[in-house]
C-alpha cells in the first residue's frame, strides 16, 4: 500500500537514479538500532569501507567478508550512558565517533583500535550539555555546549590515538546553536543554525563569528545539513522537522536557500516536498542527495538540485525503516530497521 | 535569484568578512 501511495510522487518512475540493492547485514544480537554509518578502516596495508551499527549500549564494526556478506569485527560495549548517534568523521580512518546521553548529548567518545596495546579501546573527548556536534574533514570535531550562563562553541583536532591534539574556541552567537554543517570546498568555513532560526558563519582558523543571517519566519526551527559556496553565494541545505503541512506546497523535507553573506539577504532556491500524508523524521544529506525516513516507515530520496523525489524504499513486509544514512564517499545509502537489519543500496 | 534580490555579491566574501569581523 505504501509503495502504491508513494509512486505518484515519482513523476518519471524510479528511473536511472533509483536505489539498487547491494547487500544486507543482520545483527541478530541487536535489541534496538539507534544509528548506522560507515568508516574507512585500514588494516594490514589495506583500506576498506566498513559499516558501523549502534544500539543504545553497543557499537559494532562490520567488515565485508565476501560479496553480500558482512562479519562483525568488534563490539564496543558502552553501558553507562545510552548511545544517541554516530557522528561521521569524513575522510577519517580507523576512528568512530559517538554521542552519548539521555535527551541531550552528555558526552562524545572516540572508538578506536590501538596498535600499541593491540586492543580496541574508547576514549572520552568531551562532556557537558552538548547541543550540537559535527565531524569535519581532517579529523576535526566541532560542538556547542551550554551552561546556565553561556554557550561554548569549540573545535578539537583529534589524534589517531583518540585524544585531542588542538583546540580552537569559536565565538558563540547569542542564540543556542542547534546544528552545524561543513561548507563544501571551504576548509576554514563552517555554518550553523540557531534556535532563533538564523544561519551563522564562522572562520574556523580564527574562531571569528563572521555573519548571522535570519532564515525567515515561514519555517521555524530549521536544521542545517550541508552548505556550498558558489559564485559569491552560500547555498545551505535546511530541513524543517517541525514545519506544518500546507495545502499549497505540502510538507517541506529539504530546502536549499541561497544567502548573500555580504548583505545577509536570502532567497529560496529549491524546495523538496515529502510525499502527501506521511510526515518526515531524521534526514541526511550527502553531496546533492537528501534522504529521510518517513513516519510510514518508508525511506525517500531527493535530488536537491532538481528538487524532486528520485527514489522511495517502501516499508515492505519485513518491517519499517527506522534509519537512513549516506555512506562515506558516495558508496551508497544505508537503510536500517530497528531489529538490527541494515541494507546497503547503490544510488 | 538575482543580484537585485540579494544585494551586491562578492566572490571574496569569506576573506572580506574575516577582515571586518571582530577578532
mmCIF file of C-alpha atoms in Angstrom:
data_model
loop_
_atom_site.group_PDB
_atom_site.id
_atom_site.type_symbol
_atom_site.label_atom_id
_atom_site.label_comp_id
_atom_site.label_asym_id
_atom_site.label_seq_id
_atom_site.Cartn_x
_atom_site.Cartn_y
_atom_site.Cartn_z
ATOM 1 C CA UNK A 1 0.000 0.000 0.000
ATOM 2 C CA UNK A 2 2.777 2.363 0.952
ATOM 3 C CA UNK A 3 4.555 1.774 -2.358
ATOM 4 C CA UNK A 4 1.337 2.492 -4.258
ATOM 5 C CA UNK A 5 0.744 5.681 -2.276
ATOM 6 C CA UNK A 6 4.246 6.899 -2.939
ATOM 7 C CA UNK A 7 4.517 6.014 -6.624
ATOM 8 C CA UNK A 8 2.646 9.147 -7.797
ATOM 9 C CA UNK A 9 5.297 11.377 -6.245
ATOM 10 C CA UNK A 10 7.903 9.893 -8.596
ATOM 11 C CA UNK A 11 6.895 11.578 -11.846
ATOM 12 C CA UNK A 12 9.216 9.556 -14.067
ATOM 13 C CA UNK A 13 9.172 6.378 -12.018
ATOM 14 C CA UNK A 14 12.256 5.143 -10.216
ATOM 15 C CA UNK A 15 14.450 5.760 -13.295
ATOM 16 C CA UNK A 16 18.218 5.547 -13.503
ATOM 17 C CA UNK A 17 18.736 7.108 -10.146
ATOM 18 C CA UNK A 18 16.743 4.561 -8.219
ATOM 19 C CA UNK A 19 18.350 2.551 -5.486
ATOM 20 C CA UNK A 20 19.952 -0.784 -6.302
ATOM 21 C CA UNK A 21 20.162 -3.291 -3.501
ATOM 22 C CA UNK A 22 23.778 -4.328 -2.837
ATOM 23 C CA UNK A 23 23.927 -6.272 0.404
ATOM 24 C CA UNK A 24 22.323 -6.975 3.745
ATOM 25 C CA UNK A 25 23.822 -7.027 7.209
ATOM 26 C CA UNK A 26 21.921 -8.650 10.069
ATOM 27 C CA UNK A 27 22.779 -8.067 13.711
ATOM 28 C CA UNK A 28 20.844 -10.802 15.481
ATOM 29 C CA UNK A 29 22.010 -9.609 18.911
ATOM 30 C CA UNK A 30 20.708 -6.071 18.355
ATOM 31 C CA UNK A 31 17.868 -5.101 20.643
ATOM 32 C CA UNK A 32 17.124 -1.724 19.059
ATOM 33 C CA UNK A 33 19.182 0.048 16.401
ATOM 34 C CA UNK A 34 19.784 3.744 17.028
ATOM 35 C CA UNK A 35 22.141 4.615 14.177
ATOM 36 C CA UNK A 36 24.199 3.292 11.277
ATOM 37 C CA UNK A 37 27.194 4.767 9.478
ATOM 38 C CA UNK A 38 30.340 3.871 7.564
ATOM 39 C CA UNK A 39 34.008 4.353 8.390
ATOM 40 C CA UNK A 40 37.207 3.929 6.420
ATOM 41 C CA UNK A 41 39.376 1.310 8.126
ATOM 42 C CA UNK A 42 42.981 0.456 7.342
ATOM 43 C CA UNK A 43 44.395 -2.875 8.414
ATOM 44 C CA UNK A 44 47.371 -4.843 7.029
ATOM 45 C CA UNK A 45 48.110 -2.119 4.467
ATOM 46 C CA UNK A 46 44.614 -2.259 3.024
ATOM 47 C CA UNK A 47 41.915 0.434 3.368
ATOM 48 C CA UNK A 48 38.257 -0.521 3.105
ATOM 49 C CA UNK A 49 34.862 0.901 3.888
ATOM 50 C CA UNK A 50 33.291 -0.712 6.929
ATOM 51 C CA UNK A 51 29.807 -0.385 8.378
ATOM 52 C CA UNK A 52 29.210 0.788 11.959
ATOM 53 C CA UNK A 53 25.945 -0.030 13.733
ATOM 54 C CA UNK A 54 24.859 1.371 17.088
ATOM 55 C CA UNK A 55 22.325 0.288 19.669
ATOM 56 C CA UNK A 56 21.880 2.100 22.979
ATOM 57 C CA UNK A 57 24.528 0.027 24.724
ATOM 58 C CA UNK A 58 26.847 -1.218 21.976
ATOM 59 C CA UNK A 59 28.572 -0.065 18.796
ATOM 60 C CA UNK A 60 29.686 -2.722 16.295
ATOM 61 C CA UNK A 61 32.180 -2.587 13.434
ATOM 62 C CA UNK A 62 31.392 -4.738 10.349
ATOM 63 C CA UNK A 63 33.801 -5.877 7.683
ATOM 64 C CA UNK A 64 32.938 -7.053 4.150
ATOM 65 C CA UNK A 65 33.869 -10.742 4.020
ATOM 66 C CA UNK A 66 32.559 -11.659 0.575
ATOM 67 C CA UNK A 67 30.055 -10.118 -1.831
ATOM 68 C CA UNK A 68 26.824 -9.704 0.107
ATOM 69 C CA UNK A 69 28.342 -10.956 3.356
ATOM 70 C CA UNK A 70 29.320 -8.878 6.393
ATOM 71 C CA UNK A 71 31.088 -10.095 9.522
ATOM 72 C CA UNK A 72 31.220 -8.373 12.882
ATOM 73 C CA UNK A 73 34.828 -7.423 13.689
ATOM 74 C CA UNK A 74 34.352 -5.947 17.120
ATOM 75 C CA UNK A 75 31.716 -4.586 19.509
ATOM 76 C CA UNK A 76 32.395 -1.751 21.943
ATOM 77 C CA UNK A 77 30.083 -2.003 24.967
ATOM 78 C CA UNK A 78 29.004 1.368 26.400
ATOM 79 C CA UNK A 79 26.690 0.508 29.237
ATOM 80 C CA UNK A 80 26.713 3.598 31.466
ATOM 81 C CA UNK A 81 25.092 6.187 29.167
ATOM 82 C CA UNK A 82 22.954 5.328 26.111
ATOM 83 C CA UNK A 83 24.389 5.895 22.649
ATOM 84 C CA UNK A 84 22.312 8.541 20.817
ATOM 85 C CA UNK A 85 24.079 8.788 17.467
ATOM 86 C CA UNK A 86 27.190 8.034 15.448
ATOM 87 C CA UNK A 87 28.975 11.256 14.441
ATOM 88 C CA UNK A 88 30.503 10.703 10.960
ATOM 89 C CA UNK A 89 34.094 11.934 10.575
ATOM 90 C CA UNK A 90 34.561 12.454 6.820
ATOM 91 C CA UNK A 91 37.831 11.156 5.337
ATOM 92 C CA UNK A 92 38.981 9.857 8.710
ATOM 93 C CA UNK A 93 40.436 6.389 9.027
ATOM 94 C CA UNK A 94 40.178 3.939 11.969
ATOM 95 C CA UNK A 95 38.162 6.278 14.222
ATOM 96 C CA UNK A 96 34.474 6.040 15.121
ATOM 97 C CA UNK A 97 32.893 8.946 16.986
ATOM 98 C CA UNK A 98 29.718 8.512 19.023
ATOM 99 C CA UNK A 99 27.476 10.837 21.036
ATOM 100 C CA UNK A 100 26.002 9.502 24.268
ATOM 101 C CA UNK A 101 23.329 10.903 26.536
ATOM 102 C CA UNK A 102 19.719 10.805 27.604
ATOM 103 C CA UNK A 103 17.609 13.510 25.948
ATOM 104 C CA UNK A 104 20.637 15.620 25.110
ATOM 105 C CA UNK A 105 24.206 14.667 24.338
ATOM 106 C CA UNK A 106 26.157 14.346 27.594
ATOM 107 C CA UNK A 107 29.442 13.061 26.217
ATOM 108 C CA UNK A 108 31.312 12.416 22.998
ATOM 109 C CA UNK A 109 33.600 9.402 22.736
ATOM 110 C CA UNK A 110 36.019 8.030 20.175
ATOM 111 C CA UNK A 111 36.109 4.307 19.479
ATOM 112 C CA UNK A 112 39.349 3.000 18.025
ATOM 113 C CA UNK A 113 41.849 0.214 17.657
ATOM 114 C CA UNK A 114 45.146 0.769 19.418
ATOM 115 C CA UNK A 115 48.086 -0.950 17.745
ATOM 116 C CA UNK A 116 50.187 -0.160 20.811
ATOM 117 C CA UNK A 117 48.108 -2.344 23.075
ATOM 118 C CA UNK A 118 46.683 -4.463 20.232
ATOM 119 C CA UNK A 119 43.175 -3.868 21.510
ATOM 120 C CA UNK A 120 40.002 -1.965 20.751
ATOM 121 C CA UNK A 121 39.505 0.995 23.085
ATOM 122 C CA UNK A 122 37.329 4.050 23.647
ATOM 123 C CA UNK A 123 38.271 7.467 24.933
ATOM 124 C CA UNK A 124 36.343 10.494 26.167
ATOM 125 C CA UNK A 125 36.610 13.640 24.031
ATOM 126 C CA UNK A 126 34.084 15.964 25.654
ATOM 127 C CA UNK A 127 31.399 16.123 28.346
ATOM 128 C CA UNK A 128 28.710 18.728 29.081
ATOM 129 C CA UNK A 129 25.248 19.769 27.921
ATOM 130 C CA UNK A 130 26.102 19.366 24.257
ATOM 131 C CA UNK A 131 23.524 20.815 21.881
ATOM 132 C CA UNK A 132 25.086 20.037 18.504
ATOM 133 C CA UNK A 133 28.118 18.252 17.105
ATOM 134 C CA UNK A 134 29.608 17.718 13.654
ATOM 135 C CA UNK A 135 32.632 15.887 12.308
ATOM 136 C CA UNK A 136 34.665 17.768 9.687
ATOM 137 C CA UNK A 137 37.398 16.757 7.244
ATOM 138 C CA UNK A 138 40.937 16.403 8.643
ATOM 139 C CA UNK A 139 39.821 14.774 11.896
ATOM 140 C CA UNK A 140 38.153 17.858 13.342
ATOM 141 C CA UNK A 141 35.125 17.886 15.605
ATOM 142 C CA UNK A 142 33.012 20.964 16.394
ATOM 143 C CA UNK A 143 30.475 21.053 19.213
ATOM 144 C CA UNK A 144 28.296 23.581 21.006
ATOM 145 C CA UNK A 145 27.528 23.195 24.684
ATOM 146 C CA UNK A 146 25.588 25.299 27.115
ATOM 147 C CA UNK A 147 25.808 26.158 30.798
ATOM 148 C CA UNK A 148 23.210 28.334 32.549
ATOM 149 C CA UNK A 149 25.295 31.418 31.820
ATOM 150 C CA UNK A 150 26.934 30.901 28.483
ATOM 151 C CA UNK A 151 27.356 28.908 25.327
ATOM 152 C CA UNK A 152 30.671 27.408 24.310
ATOM 153 C CA UNK A 153 31.470 26.513 20.692
ATOM 154 C CA UNK A 154 34.697 24.600 20.272
ATOM 155 C CA UNK A 155 36.642 22.783 17.587
ATOM 156 C CA UNK A 156 39.022 19.970 18.547
ATOM 157 C CA UNK A 157 41.521 18.249 16.270
ATOM 158 C CA UNK A 158 41.511 14.549 17.006
ATOM 159 C CA UNK A 159 44.612 12.394 17.164
ATOM 160 C CA UNK A 160 44.784 8.840 15.803
ATOM 161 C CA UNK A 161 45.146 7.576 19.366
ATOM 162 C CA UNK A 162 41.810 9.021 20.459
ATOM 163 C CA UNK A 163 42.994 12.204 22.144
ATOM 164 C CA UNK A 164 42.549 15.832 21.169
ATOM 165 C CA UNK A 165 45.628 17.479 19.639
ATOM 166 C CA UNK A 166 44.478 21.023 19.329
ATOM 167 C CA UNK A 167 41.553 23.209 20.427
ATOM 168 C CA UNK A 168 40.056 26.363 18.932
ATOM 169 C CA UNK A 169 37.265 28.297 20.637
ATOM 170 C CA UNK A 170 34.715 29.735 18.222
ATOM 171 C CA UNK A 171 32.844 32.914 19.083
ATOM 172 C CA UNK A 172 29.328 31.839 20.157
ATOM 173 C CA UNK A 173 26.196 33.583 18.852
ATOM 174 C CA UNK A 174 23.677 34.733 21.495
ATOM 175 C CA UNK A 175 21.208 32.037 20.462
ATOM 176 C CA UNK A 176 21.806 28.343 21.045
ATOM 177 C CA UNK A 177 23.374 26.552 18.061
ATOM 178 C CA UNK A 178 21.162 23.633 17.051
ATOM 179 C CA UNK A 179 23.182 22.143 14.163
ATOM 180 C CA UNK A 180 26.417 22.559 12.218
ATOM 181 C CA UNK A 181 27.267 21.893 8.581
ATOM 182 C CA UNK A 182 30.581 21.965 6.773
ATOM 183 C CA UNK A 183 30.908 24.198 3.732
ATOM 184 C CA UNK A 184 31.832 22.060 0.742
ATOM 185 C CA UNK A 185 35.207 23.074 -0.625
ATOM 186 C CA UNK A 186 35.975 25.690 2.060
ATOM 187 C CA UNK A 187 38.100 24.091 4.766
ATOM 188 C CA UNK A 188 38.028 27.081 7.108
ATOM 189 C CA UNK A 189 34.320 27.940 6.844
ATOM 190 C CA UNK A 190 31.568 26.462 8.988
ATOM 191 C CA UNK A 191 27.857 27.221 9.108
ATOM 192 C CA UNK A 192 25.358 26.593 11.879
ATOM 193 C CA UNK A 193 21.652 27.086 12.545
ATOM 194 C CA UNK A 194 20.391 28.634 15.774
ATOM 195 C CA UNK A 195 17.320 28.267 17.982
ATOM 196 C CA UNK A 196 16.305 31.738 16.777
ATOM 197 C CA UNK A 197 16.138 30.434 13.188
ATOM 198 C CA UNK A 198 19.292 32.092 11.887
ATOM 199 C CA UNK A 199 22.217 30.768 9.880
ATOM 200 C CA UNK A 200 25.605 31.730 11.325
ATOM 201 C CA UNK A 201 29.007 31.531 9.619
ATOM 202 C CA UNK A 202 32.375 31.056 11.338
ATOM 203 C CA UNK A 203 36.002 31.277 10.310
ATOM 204 C CA UNK A 204 37.420 28.088 11.834
ATOM 205 C CA UNK A 205 41.007 29.277 11.644
ATOM 206 C CA UNK A 206 40.451 32.475 13.660
ATOM 207 C CA UNK A 207 37.295 31.470 15.560
ATOM 208 C CA UNK A 208 35.517 34.635 14.327
ATOM 209 C CA UNK A 209 31.750 34.708 14.000
ATOM 210 C CA UNK A 210 31.501 36.279 10.552
ATOM 211 C CA UNK A 211 27.801 36.684 9.990
ATOM 212 C CA UNK A 212 24.346 35.925 11.371
ATOM 213 C CA UNK A 213 21.572 35.789 8.771
ATOM 214 C CA UNK A 214 17.892 35.289 9.559
ATOM 215 C CA UNK A 215 16.147 32.456 7.714
ATOM 216 C CA UNK A 216 12.642 33.929 7.989
ATOM 217 C CA UNK A 217 9.507 33.073 9.901
ATOM 218 C CA UNK A 218 7.911 30.639 7.439
ATOM 219 C CA UNK A 219 9.894 27.644 8.599
ATOM 220 C CA UNK A 220 10.828 27.801 12.280
ATOM 221 C CA UNK A 221 13.456 25.545 13.912
ATOM 222 C CA UNK A 222 15.419 24.960 10.692
ATOM 223 C CA UNK A 223 18.325 22.496 10.846
ATOM 224 C CA UNK A 224 21.327 22.842 8.518
ATOM 225 C CA UNK A 225 22.756 19.740 6.841
ATOM 226 C CA UNK A 226 25.250 20.944 4.266
ATOM 227 C CA UNK A 227 26.466 24.140 2.645
ATOM 228 C CA UNK A 228 28.167 25.023 -0.648
ATOM 229 C CA UNK A 229 29.871 28.279 -1.577
ATOM 230 C CA UNK A 230 29.477 29.217 -5.225
ATOM 231 C CA UNK A 231 29.634 32.477 -7.214
ATOM 232 C CA UNK A 232 29.770 34.581 -4.056
ATOM 233 C CA UNK A 233 26.682 32.962 -2.520
ATOM 234 C CA UNK A 234 26.337 30.457 0.286
ATOM 235 C CA UNK A 235 23.835 27.711 -0.514
ATOM 236 C CA UNK A 236 22.580 25.999 2.649
ATOM 237 C CA UNK A 237 20.543 22.777 2.733
ATOM 238 C CA UNK A 238 17.991 23.028 5.537
ATOM 239 C CA UNK A 239 15.372 20.670 6.906
ATOM 240 C CA UNK A 240 12.358 21.699 8.924
ATOM 241 C CA UNK A 241 11.420 18.930 11.338
ATOM 242 C CA UNK A 242 8.614 20.943 12.938
ATOM 243 C CA UNK A 243 7.097 22.556 9.834
ATOM 244 C CA UNK A 244 3.367 22.063 9.329
ATOM 245 C CA UNK A 245 1.968 20.657 6.105
ATOM 246 C CA UNK A 246 0.425 23.372 3.935
ATOM 247 C CA UNK A 247 -2.072 22.918 1.117
ATOM 248 C CA UNK A 248 -0.044 24.780 -1.449
ATOM 249 C CA UNK A 249 3.298 23.057 -1.040
ATOM 250 C CA UNK A 250 2.853 20.036 1.232
ATOM 251 C CA UNK A 251 5.397 19.236 3.957
ATOM 252 C CA UNK A 252 8.885 20.528 3.329
ATOM 253 C CA UNK A 253 11.595 17.877 3.629
ATOM 254 C CA UNK A 254 14.633 19.836 2.486
ATOM 255 C CA UNK A 255 15.023 23.410 1.294
ATOM 256 C CA UNK A 256 18.047 24.923 -0.398
ATOM 257 C CA UNK A 257 18.391 28.602 0.486
ATOM 258 C CA UNK A 258 20.920 30.966 -1.103
ATOM 259 C CA UNK A 259 22.416 33.526 1.266
ATOM 260 C CA UNK A 260 24.489 36.506 0.273
ATOM 261 C CA UNK A 261 26.957 36.610 3.176
ATOM 262 C CA UNK A 262 27.861 40.220 2.291
ATOM 263 C CA UNK A 263 24.333 41.567 2.790
ATOM 264 C CA UNK A 264 22.703 38.821 4.859
ATOM 265 C CA UNK A 265 19.835 38.627 2.352
ATOM 266 C CA UNK A 266 18.486 35.251 1.255
ATOM 267 C CA UNK A 267 16.304 33.638 -1.380
ATOM 268 C CA UNK A 268 14.808 30.165 -1.611
ATOM 269 C CA UNK A 269 16.369 28.149 -4.433
ATOM 270 C CA UNK A 270 14.862 24.686 -4.196
ATOM 271 C CA UNK A 271 12.123 23.063 -2.220
ATOM 272 C CA UNK A 272 11.783 19.301 -1.732
ATOM 273 C CA UNK A 273 8.432 18.052 -0.511
ATOM 274 C CA UNK A 274 7.514 14.972 1.413
ATOM 275 C CA UNK A 275 5.041 12.685 -0.313
ATOM 276 C CA UNK A 276 1.484 13.670 0.684
ATOM 277 C CA UNK A 277 0.370 12.274 4.016
ATOM 278 C CA UNK A 278 3.399 10.930 5.845
ATOM 279 C CA UNK A 279 5.458 13.307 7.927
ATOM 280 C CA UNK A 280 9.232 13.143 7.915
ATOM 281 C CA UNK A 281 11.748 12.217 10.544
ATOM 282 C CA UNK A 282 15.538 12.354 10.598
ATOM 283 C CA UNK A 283 17.171 13.324 7.346
ATOM 284 C CA UNK A 284 20.681 13.048 5.990
ATOM 285 C CA UNK A 285 22.405 14.815 3.100
ATOM 286 C CA UNK A 286 25.365 13.720 1.006
ATOM 287 C CA UNK A 287 26.590 15.876 -1.874
ATOM 288 C CA UNK A 288 23.331 16.906 -3.545
ATOM 289 C CA UNK A 289 21.217 13.965 -2.426
ATOM 290 C CA UNK A 290 18.915 14.031 0.567
ATOM 291 C CA UNK A 291 17.334 11.057 2.310
ATOM 292 C CA UNK A 292 14.825 10.858 5.141
ATOM 293 C CA UNK A 293 12.758 8.263 6.927
ATOM 294 C CA UNK A 294 9.030 8.942 6.728
ATOM 295 C CA UNK A 295 6.675 8.208 9.617
ATOM 296 C CA UNK A 296 5.129 5.491 7.437
ATOM 297 C CA UNK A 297 8.411 3.579 7.722
ATOM 298 C CA UNK A 298 9.459 4.245 4.111
ATOM 299 C CA UNK A 299 12.687 5.979 3.058
ATOM 300 C CA UNK A 300 12.532 8.761 0.464
ATOM 301 C CA UNK A 301 15.485 10.128 -1.535
ATOM 302 C CA UNK A 302 15.586 13.544 -3.193
ATOM 303 C CA UNK A 303 17.772 15.198 -5.787
ATOM 304 C CA UNK A 304 18.283 18.519 -4.021
ATOM 305 C CA UNK A 305 19.394 20.358 -7.178
ATOM 306 C CA UNK A 306 16.293 19.449 -9.122
ATOM 307 C CA UNK A 307 14.019 19.452 -6.076
ATOM 308 C CA UNK A 308 12.411 16.150 -6.824
ATOM 309 C CA UNK A 309 11.977 12.814 -5.125
ATOM 310 C CA UNK A 310 14.033 10.255 -7.051
ATOM 311 C CA UNK A 311 13.541 7.046 -5.116
ATOM 312 C CA UNK A 312 11.403 5.514 -2.406
ATOM 313 C CA UNK A 313 12.110 2.420 -0.349
ATOM 314 C CA UNK A 314 8.739 1.216 0.880
ATOM 315 C CA UNK A 315 8.485 -0.290 4.357
ATOM 316 C CA UNK A 316 7.552 -3.716 2.961
ATOM 317 C CA UNK A 317 6.573 -6.928 4.718
ATOM 318 C CA UNK A 318 9.919 -7.248 6.535
ATOM 319 C CA UNK A 319 9.192 -4.110 8.523
ATOM 320 C CA UNK A 320 9.540 -0.355 8.655
ATOM 321 C CA UNK A 321 12.756 1.503 8.045
ATOM 322 C CA UNK A 322 13.990 3.462 11.045
ATOM 323 C CA UNK A 323 17.315 4.873 9.788
ATOM 324 C CA UNK A 324 18.600 6.328 6.523
ATOM 325 C CA UNK A 325 22.220 7.438 6.222
ATOM 326 C CA UNK A 326 24.538 8.096 3.297
ATOM 327 C CA UNK A 327 27.745 6.027 3.286
ATOM 328 C CA UNK A 328 31.134 7.788 3.051
ATOM 329 C CA UNK A 329 32.439 8.895 -0.319
ATOM 330 C CA UNK A 330 29.278 8.188 -2.272
ATOM 331 C CA UNK A 331 29.288 4.468 -1.535
ATOM 332 C CA UNK A 332 25.502 4.450 -1.332
ATOM 333 C CA UNK A 333 22.632 4.579 1.093
ATOM 334 C CA UNK A 334 22.367 2.635 4.346
ATOM 335 C CA UNK A 335 18.814 1.883 5.440
ATOM 336 C CA UNK A 336 18.310 0.286 8.845
ATOM 337 C CA UNK A 337 15.452 -1.351 10.692
ATOM 338 C CA UNK A 338 15.041 -1.332 14.486
ATOM 339 C CA UNK A 339 15.787 -5.074 14.626
ATOM 340 C CA UNK A 340 19.387 -4.517 13.522
ATOM 341 C CA UNK A 341 18.958 -5.282 9.791
ATOM 342 C CA UNK A 342 20.844 -2.876 7.514
ATOM 343 C CA UNK A 343 20.525 -2.788 3.716
ATOM 344 C CA UNK A 344 23.179 -1.134 1.585
ATOM 345 C CA UNK A 345 21.933 0.402 -1.683
ATOM 346 C CA UNK A 346 23.856 1.877 -4.583
ATOM 347 C CA UNK A 347 22.425 5.275 -5.631
ATOM 348 C CA UNK B 1 17.974 34.590 -7.631
ATOM 349 C CA UNK B 2 19.281 37.860 -8.949
ATOM 350 C CA UNK B 3 21.711 40.410 -7.578
ATOM 351 C CA UNK B 4 18.813 42.845 -7.051
ATOM 352 C CA UNK B 5 17.148 40.430 -4.598
ATOM 353 C CA UNK B 6 20.276 39.608 -2.663
ATOM 354 C CA UNK B 7 22.284 42.809 -2.930
ATOM 355 C CA UNK B 8 25.841 43.176 -4.207
ATOM 356 C CA UNK B 9 27.648 39.842 -4.379
ATOM 357 C CA UNK B 10 31.342 39.396 -3.659
ATOM 358 C CA UNK B 11 33.347 36.331 -4.639
ATOM 359 C CA UNK B 12 35.734 37.038 -1.743
ATOM 360 C CA UNK B 13 33.043 37.316 0.928
ATOM 361 C CA UNK B 14 34.859 34.986 3.322
ATOM 362 C CA UNK B 15 38.116 36.951 3.292
ATOM 363 C CA UNK B 16 36.295 40.287 3.423
ATOM 364 C CA UNK B 17 34.061 39.339 6.362
ATOM 365 C CA UNK B 18 37.090 37.845 8.176
ATOM 366 C CA UNK B 19 38.926 41.165 7.776
ATOM 367 C CA UNK B 20 35.923 43.141 9.055
ATOM 368 C CA UNK B 21 34.669 40.920 11.911
ATOM 369 C CA UNK B 22 35.934 41.427 15.458
ATOM 370 C CA UNK B 23 38.878 39.128 16.216
#
